[in-house]
mmCIF file of C-alpha atoms in Angstrom:
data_model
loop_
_atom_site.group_PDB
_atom_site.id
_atom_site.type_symbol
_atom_site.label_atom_id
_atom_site.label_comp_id
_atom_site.label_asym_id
_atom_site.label_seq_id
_atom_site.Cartn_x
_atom_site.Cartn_y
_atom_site.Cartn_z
ATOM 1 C CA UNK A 1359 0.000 0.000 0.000
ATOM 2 C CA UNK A 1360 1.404 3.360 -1.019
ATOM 3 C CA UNK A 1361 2.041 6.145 1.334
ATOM 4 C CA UNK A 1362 0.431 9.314 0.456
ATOM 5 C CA UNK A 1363 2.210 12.222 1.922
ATOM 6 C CA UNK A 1364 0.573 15.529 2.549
ATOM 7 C CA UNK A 1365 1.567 19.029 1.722
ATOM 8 C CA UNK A 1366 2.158 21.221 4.862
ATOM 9 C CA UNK A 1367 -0.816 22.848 3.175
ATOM 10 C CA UNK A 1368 -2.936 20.242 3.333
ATOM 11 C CA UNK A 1369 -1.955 19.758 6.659
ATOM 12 C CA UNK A 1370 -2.760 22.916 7.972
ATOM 13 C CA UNK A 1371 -5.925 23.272 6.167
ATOM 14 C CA UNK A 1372 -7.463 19.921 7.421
ATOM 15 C CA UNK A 1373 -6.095 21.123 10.920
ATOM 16 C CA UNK A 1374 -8.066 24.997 10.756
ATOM 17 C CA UNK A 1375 -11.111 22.834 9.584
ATOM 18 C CA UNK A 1376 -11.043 20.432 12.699
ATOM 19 C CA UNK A 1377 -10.898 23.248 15.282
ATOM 20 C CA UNK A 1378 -13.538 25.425 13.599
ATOM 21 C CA UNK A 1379 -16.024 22.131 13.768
ATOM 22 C CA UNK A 1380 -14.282 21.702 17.251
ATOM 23 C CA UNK A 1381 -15.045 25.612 18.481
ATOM 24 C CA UNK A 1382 -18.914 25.490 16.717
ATOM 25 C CA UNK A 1383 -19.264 22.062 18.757
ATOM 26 C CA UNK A 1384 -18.853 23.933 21.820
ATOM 27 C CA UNK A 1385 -20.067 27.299 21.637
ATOM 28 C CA UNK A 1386 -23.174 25.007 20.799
ATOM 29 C CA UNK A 1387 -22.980 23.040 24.405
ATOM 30 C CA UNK A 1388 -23.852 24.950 28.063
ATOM 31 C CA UNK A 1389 -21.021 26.669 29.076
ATOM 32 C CA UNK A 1390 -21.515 24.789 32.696
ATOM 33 C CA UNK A 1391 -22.938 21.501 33.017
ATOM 34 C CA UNK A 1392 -25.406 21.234 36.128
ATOM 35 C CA UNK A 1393 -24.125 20.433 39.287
ATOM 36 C CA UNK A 1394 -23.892 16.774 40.944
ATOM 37 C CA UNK A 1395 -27.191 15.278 42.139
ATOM 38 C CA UNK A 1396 -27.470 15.452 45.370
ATOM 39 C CA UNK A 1397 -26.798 13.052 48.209
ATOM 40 C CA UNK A 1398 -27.746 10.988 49.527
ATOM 41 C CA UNK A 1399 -29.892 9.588 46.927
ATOM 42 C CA UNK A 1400 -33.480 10.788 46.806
ATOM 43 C CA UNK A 1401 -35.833 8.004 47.919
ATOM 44 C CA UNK A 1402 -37.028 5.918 44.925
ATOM 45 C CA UNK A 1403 -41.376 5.696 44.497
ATOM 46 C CA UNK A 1404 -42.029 2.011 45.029
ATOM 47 C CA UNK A 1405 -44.341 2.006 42.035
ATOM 48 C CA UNK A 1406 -41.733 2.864 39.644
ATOM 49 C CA UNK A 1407 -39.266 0.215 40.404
ATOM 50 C CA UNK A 1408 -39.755 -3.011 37.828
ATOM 51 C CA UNK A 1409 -37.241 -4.783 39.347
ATOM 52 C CA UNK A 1410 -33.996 -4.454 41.356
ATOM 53 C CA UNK A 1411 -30.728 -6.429 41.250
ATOM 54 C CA UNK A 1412 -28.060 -6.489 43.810
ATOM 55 C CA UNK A 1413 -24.701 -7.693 41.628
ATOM 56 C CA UNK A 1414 -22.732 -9.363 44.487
ATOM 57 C CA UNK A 1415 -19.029 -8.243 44.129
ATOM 58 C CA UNK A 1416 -16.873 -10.061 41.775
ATOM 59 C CA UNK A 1417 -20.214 -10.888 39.750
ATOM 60 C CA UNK A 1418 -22.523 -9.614 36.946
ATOM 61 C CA UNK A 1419 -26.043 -9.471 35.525
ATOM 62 C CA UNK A 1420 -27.341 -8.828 32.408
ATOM 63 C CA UNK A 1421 -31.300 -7.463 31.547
ATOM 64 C CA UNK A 1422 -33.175 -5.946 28.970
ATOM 65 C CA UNK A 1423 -34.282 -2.885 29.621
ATOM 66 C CA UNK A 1424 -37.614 -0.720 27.301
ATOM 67 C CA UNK A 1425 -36.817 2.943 25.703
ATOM 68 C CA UNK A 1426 -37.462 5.115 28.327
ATOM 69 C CA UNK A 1427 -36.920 3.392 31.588
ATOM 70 C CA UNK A 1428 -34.227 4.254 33.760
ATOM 71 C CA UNK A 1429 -31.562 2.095 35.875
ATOM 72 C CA UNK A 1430 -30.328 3.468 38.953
ATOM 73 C CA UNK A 1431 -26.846 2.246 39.687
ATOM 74 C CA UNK A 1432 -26.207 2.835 43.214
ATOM 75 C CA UNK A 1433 -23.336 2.028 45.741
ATOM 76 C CA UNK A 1434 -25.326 1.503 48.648
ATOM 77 C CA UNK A 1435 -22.978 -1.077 50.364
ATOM 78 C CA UNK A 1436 -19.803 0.680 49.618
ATOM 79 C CA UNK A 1437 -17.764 1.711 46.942
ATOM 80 C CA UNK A 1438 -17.253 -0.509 44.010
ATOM 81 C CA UNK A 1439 -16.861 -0.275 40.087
ATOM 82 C CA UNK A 1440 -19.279 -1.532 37.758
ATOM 83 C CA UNK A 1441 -18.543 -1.755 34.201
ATOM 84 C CA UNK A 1442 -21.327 -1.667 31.674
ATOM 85 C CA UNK A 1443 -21.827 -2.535 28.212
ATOM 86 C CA UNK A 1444 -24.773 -2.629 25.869
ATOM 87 C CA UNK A 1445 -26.355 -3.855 22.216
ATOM 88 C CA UNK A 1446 -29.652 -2.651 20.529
ATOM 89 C CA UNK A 1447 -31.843 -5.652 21.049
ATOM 90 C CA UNK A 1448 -33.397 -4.684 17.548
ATOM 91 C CA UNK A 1449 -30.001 -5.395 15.925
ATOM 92 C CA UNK A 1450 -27.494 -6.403 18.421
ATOM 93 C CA UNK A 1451 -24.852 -5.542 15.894
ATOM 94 C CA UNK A 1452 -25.684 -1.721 16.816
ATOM 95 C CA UNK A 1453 -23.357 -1.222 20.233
ATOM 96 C CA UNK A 1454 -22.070 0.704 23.023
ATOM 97 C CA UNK A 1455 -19.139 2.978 21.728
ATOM 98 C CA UNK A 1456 -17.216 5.014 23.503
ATOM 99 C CA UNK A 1457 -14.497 6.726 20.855
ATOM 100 C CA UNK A 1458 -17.840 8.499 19.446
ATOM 101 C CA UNK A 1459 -19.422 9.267 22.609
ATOM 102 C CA UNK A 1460 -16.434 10.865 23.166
ATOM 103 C CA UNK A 1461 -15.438 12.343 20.024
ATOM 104 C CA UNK A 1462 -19.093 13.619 19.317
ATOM 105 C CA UNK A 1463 -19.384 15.877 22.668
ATOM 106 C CA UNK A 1464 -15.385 16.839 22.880
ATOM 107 C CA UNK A 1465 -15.171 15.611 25.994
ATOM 108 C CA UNK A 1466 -14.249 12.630 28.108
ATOM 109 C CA UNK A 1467 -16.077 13.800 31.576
ATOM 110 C CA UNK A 1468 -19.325 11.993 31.215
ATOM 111 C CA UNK A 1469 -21.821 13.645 33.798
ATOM 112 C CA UNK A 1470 -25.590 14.811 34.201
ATOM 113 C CA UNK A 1471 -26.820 15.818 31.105
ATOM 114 C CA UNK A 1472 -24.409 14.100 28.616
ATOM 115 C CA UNK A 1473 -25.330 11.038 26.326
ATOM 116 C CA UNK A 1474 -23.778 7.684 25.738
ATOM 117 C CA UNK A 1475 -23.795 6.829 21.722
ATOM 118 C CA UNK A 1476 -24.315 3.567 19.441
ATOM 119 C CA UNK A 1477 -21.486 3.176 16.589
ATOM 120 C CA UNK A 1478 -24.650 3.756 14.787
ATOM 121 C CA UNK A 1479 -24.575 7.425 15.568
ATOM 122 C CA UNK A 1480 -27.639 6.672 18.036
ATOM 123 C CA UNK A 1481 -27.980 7.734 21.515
ATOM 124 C CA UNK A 1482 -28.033 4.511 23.701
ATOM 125 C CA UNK A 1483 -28.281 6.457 27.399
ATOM 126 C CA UNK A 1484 -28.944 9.622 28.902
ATOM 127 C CA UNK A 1485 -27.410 10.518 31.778
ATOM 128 C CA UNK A 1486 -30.002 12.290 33.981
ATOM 129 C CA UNK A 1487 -28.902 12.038 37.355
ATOM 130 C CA UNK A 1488 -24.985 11.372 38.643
ATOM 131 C CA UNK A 1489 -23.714 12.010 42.297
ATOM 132 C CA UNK A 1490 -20.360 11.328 41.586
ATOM 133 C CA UNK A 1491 -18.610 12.685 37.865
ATOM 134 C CA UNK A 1492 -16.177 10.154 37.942
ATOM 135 C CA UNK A 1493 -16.368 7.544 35.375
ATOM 136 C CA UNK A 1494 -14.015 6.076 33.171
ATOM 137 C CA UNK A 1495 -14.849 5.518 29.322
ATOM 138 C CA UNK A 1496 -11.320 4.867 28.544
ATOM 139 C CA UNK A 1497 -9.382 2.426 29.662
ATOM 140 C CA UNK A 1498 -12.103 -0.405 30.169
ATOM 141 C CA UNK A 1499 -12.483 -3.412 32.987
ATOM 142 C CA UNK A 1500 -10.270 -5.844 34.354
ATOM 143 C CA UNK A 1501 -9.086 -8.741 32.669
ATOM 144 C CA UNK A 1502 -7.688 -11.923 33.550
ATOM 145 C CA UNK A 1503 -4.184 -10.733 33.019
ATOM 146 C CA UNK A 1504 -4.772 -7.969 35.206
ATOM 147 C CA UNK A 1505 -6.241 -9.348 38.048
ATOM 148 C CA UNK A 1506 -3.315 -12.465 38.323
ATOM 149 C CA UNK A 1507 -0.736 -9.572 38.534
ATOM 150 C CA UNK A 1508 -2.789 -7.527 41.128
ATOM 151 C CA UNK A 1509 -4.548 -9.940 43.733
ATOM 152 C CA UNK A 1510 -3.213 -13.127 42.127
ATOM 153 C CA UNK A 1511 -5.327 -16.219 41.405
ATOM 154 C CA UNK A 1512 -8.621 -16.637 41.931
ATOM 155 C CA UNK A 1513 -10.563 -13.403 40.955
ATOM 156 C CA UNK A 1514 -13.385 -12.403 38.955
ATOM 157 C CA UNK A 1515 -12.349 -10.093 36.240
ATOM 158 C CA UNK A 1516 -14.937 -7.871 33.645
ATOM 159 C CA UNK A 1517 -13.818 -9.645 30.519
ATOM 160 C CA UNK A 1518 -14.378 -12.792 31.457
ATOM 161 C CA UNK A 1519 -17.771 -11.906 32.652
ATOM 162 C CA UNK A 1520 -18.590 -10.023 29.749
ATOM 163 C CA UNK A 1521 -18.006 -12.909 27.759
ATOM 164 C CA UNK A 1522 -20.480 -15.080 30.047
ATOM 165 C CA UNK A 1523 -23.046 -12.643 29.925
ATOM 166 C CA UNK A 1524 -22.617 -12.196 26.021
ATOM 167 C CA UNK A 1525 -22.557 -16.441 24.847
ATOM 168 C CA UNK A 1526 -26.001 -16.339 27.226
ATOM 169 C CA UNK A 1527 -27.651 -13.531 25.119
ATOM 170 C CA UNK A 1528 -26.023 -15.140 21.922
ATOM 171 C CA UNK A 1529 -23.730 -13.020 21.041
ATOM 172 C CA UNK A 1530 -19.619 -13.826 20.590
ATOM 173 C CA UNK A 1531 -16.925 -12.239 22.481
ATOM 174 C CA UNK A 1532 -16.129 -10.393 19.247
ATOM 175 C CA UNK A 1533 -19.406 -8.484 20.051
ATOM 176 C CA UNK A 1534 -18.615 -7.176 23.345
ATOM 177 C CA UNK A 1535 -17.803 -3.483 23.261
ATOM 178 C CA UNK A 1536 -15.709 -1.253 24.845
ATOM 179 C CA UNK A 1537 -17.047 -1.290 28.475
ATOM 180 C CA UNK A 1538 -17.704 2.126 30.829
ATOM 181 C CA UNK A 1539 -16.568 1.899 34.307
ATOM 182 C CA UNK A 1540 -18.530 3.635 36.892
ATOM 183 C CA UNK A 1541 -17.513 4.786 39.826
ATOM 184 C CA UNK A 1542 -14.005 5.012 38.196
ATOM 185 C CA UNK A 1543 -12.148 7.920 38.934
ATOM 186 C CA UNK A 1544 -10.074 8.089 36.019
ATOM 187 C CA UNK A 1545 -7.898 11.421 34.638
ATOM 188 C CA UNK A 1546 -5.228 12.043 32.499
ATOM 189 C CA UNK A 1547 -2.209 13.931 33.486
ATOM 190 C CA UNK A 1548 -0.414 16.344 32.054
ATOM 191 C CA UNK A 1549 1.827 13.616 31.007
ATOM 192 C CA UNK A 1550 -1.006 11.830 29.117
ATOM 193 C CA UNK A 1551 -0.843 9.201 31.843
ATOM 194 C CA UNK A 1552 -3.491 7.293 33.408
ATOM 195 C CA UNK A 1553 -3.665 8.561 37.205
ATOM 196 C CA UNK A 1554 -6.933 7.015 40.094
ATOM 197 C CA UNK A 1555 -8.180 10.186 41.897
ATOM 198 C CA UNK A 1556 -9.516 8.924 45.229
ATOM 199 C CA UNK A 1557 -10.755 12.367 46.365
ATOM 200 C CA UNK A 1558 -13.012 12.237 43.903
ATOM 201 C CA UNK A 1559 -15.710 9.309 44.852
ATOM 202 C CA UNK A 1560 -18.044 10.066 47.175
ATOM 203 C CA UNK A 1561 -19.860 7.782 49.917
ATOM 204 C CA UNK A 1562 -23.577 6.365 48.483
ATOM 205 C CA UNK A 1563 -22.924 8.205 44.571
ATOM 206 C CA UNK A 1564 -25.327 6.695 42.437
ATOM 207 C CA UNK A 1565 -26.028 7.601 38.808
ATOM 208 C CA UNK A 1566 -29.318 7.500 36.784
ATOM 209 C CA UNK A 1567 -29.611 6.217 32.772
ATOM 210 C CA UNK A 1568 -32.366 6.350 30.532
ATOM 211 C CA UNK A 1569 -32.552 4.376 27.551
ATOM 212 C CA UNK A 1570 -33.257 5.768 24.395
ATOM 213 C CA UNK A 1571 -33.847 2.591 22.539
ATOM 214 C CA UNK A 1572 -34.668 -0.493 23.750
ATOM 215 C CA UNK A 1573 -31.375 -2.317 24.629
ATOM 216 C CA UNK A 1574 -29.888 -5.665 26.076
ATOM 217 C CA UNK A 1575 -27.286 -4.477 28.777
ATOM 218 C CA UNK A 1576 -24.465 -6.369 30.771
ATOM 219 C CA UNK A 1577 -22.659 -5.273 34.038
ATOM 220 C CA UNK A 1578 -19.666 -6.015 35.837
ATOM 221 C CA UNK A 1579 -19.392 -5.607 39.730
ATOM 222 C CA UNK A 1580 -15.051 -6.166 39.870
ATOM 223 C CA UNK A 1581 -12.356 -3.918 40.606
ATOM 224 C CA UNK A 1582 -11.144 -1.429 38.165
ATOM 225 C CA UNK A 1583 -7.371 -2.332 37.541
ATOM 226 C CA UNK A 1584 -6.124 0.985 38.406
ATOM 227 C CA UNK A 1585 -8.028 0.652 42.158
ATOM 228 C CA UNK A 1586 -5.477 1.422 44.339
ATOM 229 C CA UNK A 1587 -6.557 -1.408 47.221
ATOM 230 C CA UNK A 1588 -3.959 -3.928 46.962
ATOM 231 C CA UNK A 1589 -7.513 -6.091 48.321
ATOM 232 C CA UNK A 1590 -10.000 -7.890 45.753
ATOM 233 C CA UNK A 1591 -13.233 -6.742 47.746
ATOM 234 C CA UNK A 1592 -15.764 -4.953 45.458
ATOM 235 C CA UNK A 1593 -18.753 -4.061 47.316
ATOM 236 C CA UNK A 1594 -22.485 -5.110 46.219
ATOM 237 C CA UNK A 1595 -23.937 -2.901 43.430
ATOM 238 C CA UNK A 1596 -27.863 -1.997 43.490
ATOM 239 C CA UNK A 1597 -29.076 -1.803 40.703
ATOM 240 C CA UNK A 1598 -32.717 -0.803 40.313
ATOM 241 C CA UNK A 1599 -34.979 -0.620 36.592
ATOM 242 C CA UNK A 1600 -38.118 2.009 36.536
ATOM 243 C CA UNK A 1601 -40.551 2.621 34.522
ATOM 244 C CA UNK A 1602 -41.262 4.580 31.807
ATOM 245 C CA UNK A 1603 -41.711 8.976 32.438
ATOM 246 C CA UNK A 1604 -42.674 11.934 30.295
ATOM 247 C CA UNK A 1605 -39.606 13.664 29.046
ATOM 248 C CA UNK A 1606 -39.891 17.373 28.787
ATOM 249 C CA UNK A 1607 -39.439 19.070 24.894
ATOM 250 C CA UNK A 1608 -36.590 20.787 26.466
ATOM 251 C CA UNK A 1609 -34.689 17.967 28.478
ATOM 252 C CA UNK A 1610 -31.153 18.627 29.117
ATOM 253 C CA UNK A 1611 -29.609 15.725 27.716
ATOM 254 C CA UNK A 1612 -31.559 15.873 24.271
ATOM 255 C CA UNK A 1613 -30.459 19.652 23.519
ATOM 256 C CA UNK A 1614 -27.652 20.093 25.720
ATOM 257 C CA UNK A 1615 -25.010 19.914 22.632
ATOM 258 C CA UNK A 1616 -25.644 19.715 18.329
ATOM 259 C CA UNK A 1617 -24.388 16.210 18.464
ATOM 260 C CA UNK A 1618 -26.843 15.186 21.148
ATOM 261 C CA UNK A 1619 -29.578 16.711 18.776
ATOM 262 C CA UNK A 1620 -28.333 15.051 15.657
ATOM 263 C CA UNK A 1621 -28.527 11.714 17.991
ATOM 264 C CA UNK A 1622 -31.723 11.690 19.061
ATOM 265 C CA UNK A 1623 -33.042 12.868 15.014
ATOM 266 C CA UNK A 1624 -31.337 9.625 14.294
ATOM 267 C CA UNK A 1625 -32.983 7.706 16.842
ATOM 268 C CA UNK A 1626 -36.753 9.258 15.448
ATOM 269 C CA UNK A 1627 -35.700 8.411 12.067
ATOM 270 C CA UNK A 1628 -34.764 5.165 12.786
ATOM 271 C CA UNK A 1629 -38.580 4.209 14.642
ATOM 272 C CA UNK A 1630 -40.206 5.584 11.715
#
């Protein structure tokens, strides 16, 4: 395959037409996203709740969950990581992916009022409610490799759940998407290295996502490999499913940024 080499031209042009996309993108999103929900959690109305899980640490679940319910994923035991990942159960070849989610809203701080995309251009989640702020959509969960050199044998890792979870909805482990860790507090320093920021948790965070198509989703209640705790001893994870609620015309997470907009016309489109 022949190299094609670019003009310093070329170069600079592509480069001015990047950051002008890049400087409409945000000028188009709030200039502050709202603050953390508040804790601790806000008591949930018993006649929402359609069911509620309690991943024991080290283990995972997987559900199906209808556009427009929301999962509460709450550390109500303690702190712990739980790493999610998720197909359209219309076409389960339509996934989680985080590069775009990422890309699409220039940012890597997923919070209250962002969205979570499909590699269809879709918008999978919405996050309305989030004590905490510190997730991690970019390194991904454990593996077996990781957990032997951390706690030795023995463990539970996320990839090796994942690919339980997936061969029981019929899928392959060639399906299984880059995962988002919650409850990660993940940031990259000025030296473009991964760095754990334990001030950053906080005691009972919980965060709220809405689906915005129905989906078949998988978590993963094990230790993020860049947990400091030289202990394998991840907490219980609550998670809790409700049921379906209006969403206002101007809802935060539908209008908060162009891409978010474009999403969600590509989501009507797609039901039509």
């Amino acid at each position: 395959m022949q190299h094609v080499r670019r003009s310093p031209e070329e170069i600079a042009a592509n480069r001015a037409r990047y950051e002008d996309h890049q400087r409409k993108g945000l000028e188009f999103a709030p200039k502050a996203l709202p603050t953390p929900s508040p804790l601790p959690a806000p008591p949930i109305d018993a006649t929402l709740i359609v069911h509620q899980e309690i991943i024991p640490g080290g283990w995972y679940w997987s559900t199906r969950i209808k556009r427009g319910e929301t999962l509460r994923v709450a550390q109500e035991q303690g702190f712990s990581t739980v790493s999610l990942v998720a197909w359209s159960a219309v076409d389960t070849s339509e996934r989680l992916n985080l590069p775009d989610t990422v890309k699409m809203q220039w940012t890597t701080a997923l919070s209250k009022g962002r969205v979570i995309f499909s590699d269809m251009g879709r918008v999978m989640f919405s996050i309305t409610e989030d004590s905490s702020g510190a997730h991690d959509c970019l390194m991904g969960g454990s593996t077996a490799a990781s957990n032997l050199a951390k706690y030795g044998e023995g463990t539970r890792n996320s990839r090796d759940n994942f690919i339980k979870l997936a061969t029981k909805a019929g899928l392959d482990k060639r399906d299984i998407p880059a995962a988002l860790a919650l409850f990660a507090p993940v940031r990259v320093d000025a030296n473009g290295k991964f760095a754990w920021k334990s001030e950053l948790p906080h005691e009972g965070d919980y965060v709220e996502l809405r689906a915005e198509m129905e989906m078949i989703m998988g978590f993963s209640n094990c230790p993020h490999p860049l947990d400091p705790s030289p202990v394998y001893a991840p907490k219980p994870v609550t998670v809790t499913r409700l049921s379906v609620r209006p969403v206002a015309d101007d809802d935060l997470c539908r209008t908060a940024t162009a891409e978010a907009v474009r999403g969600f016309e590509n989501n009507a489109s797609a039901t039509l």
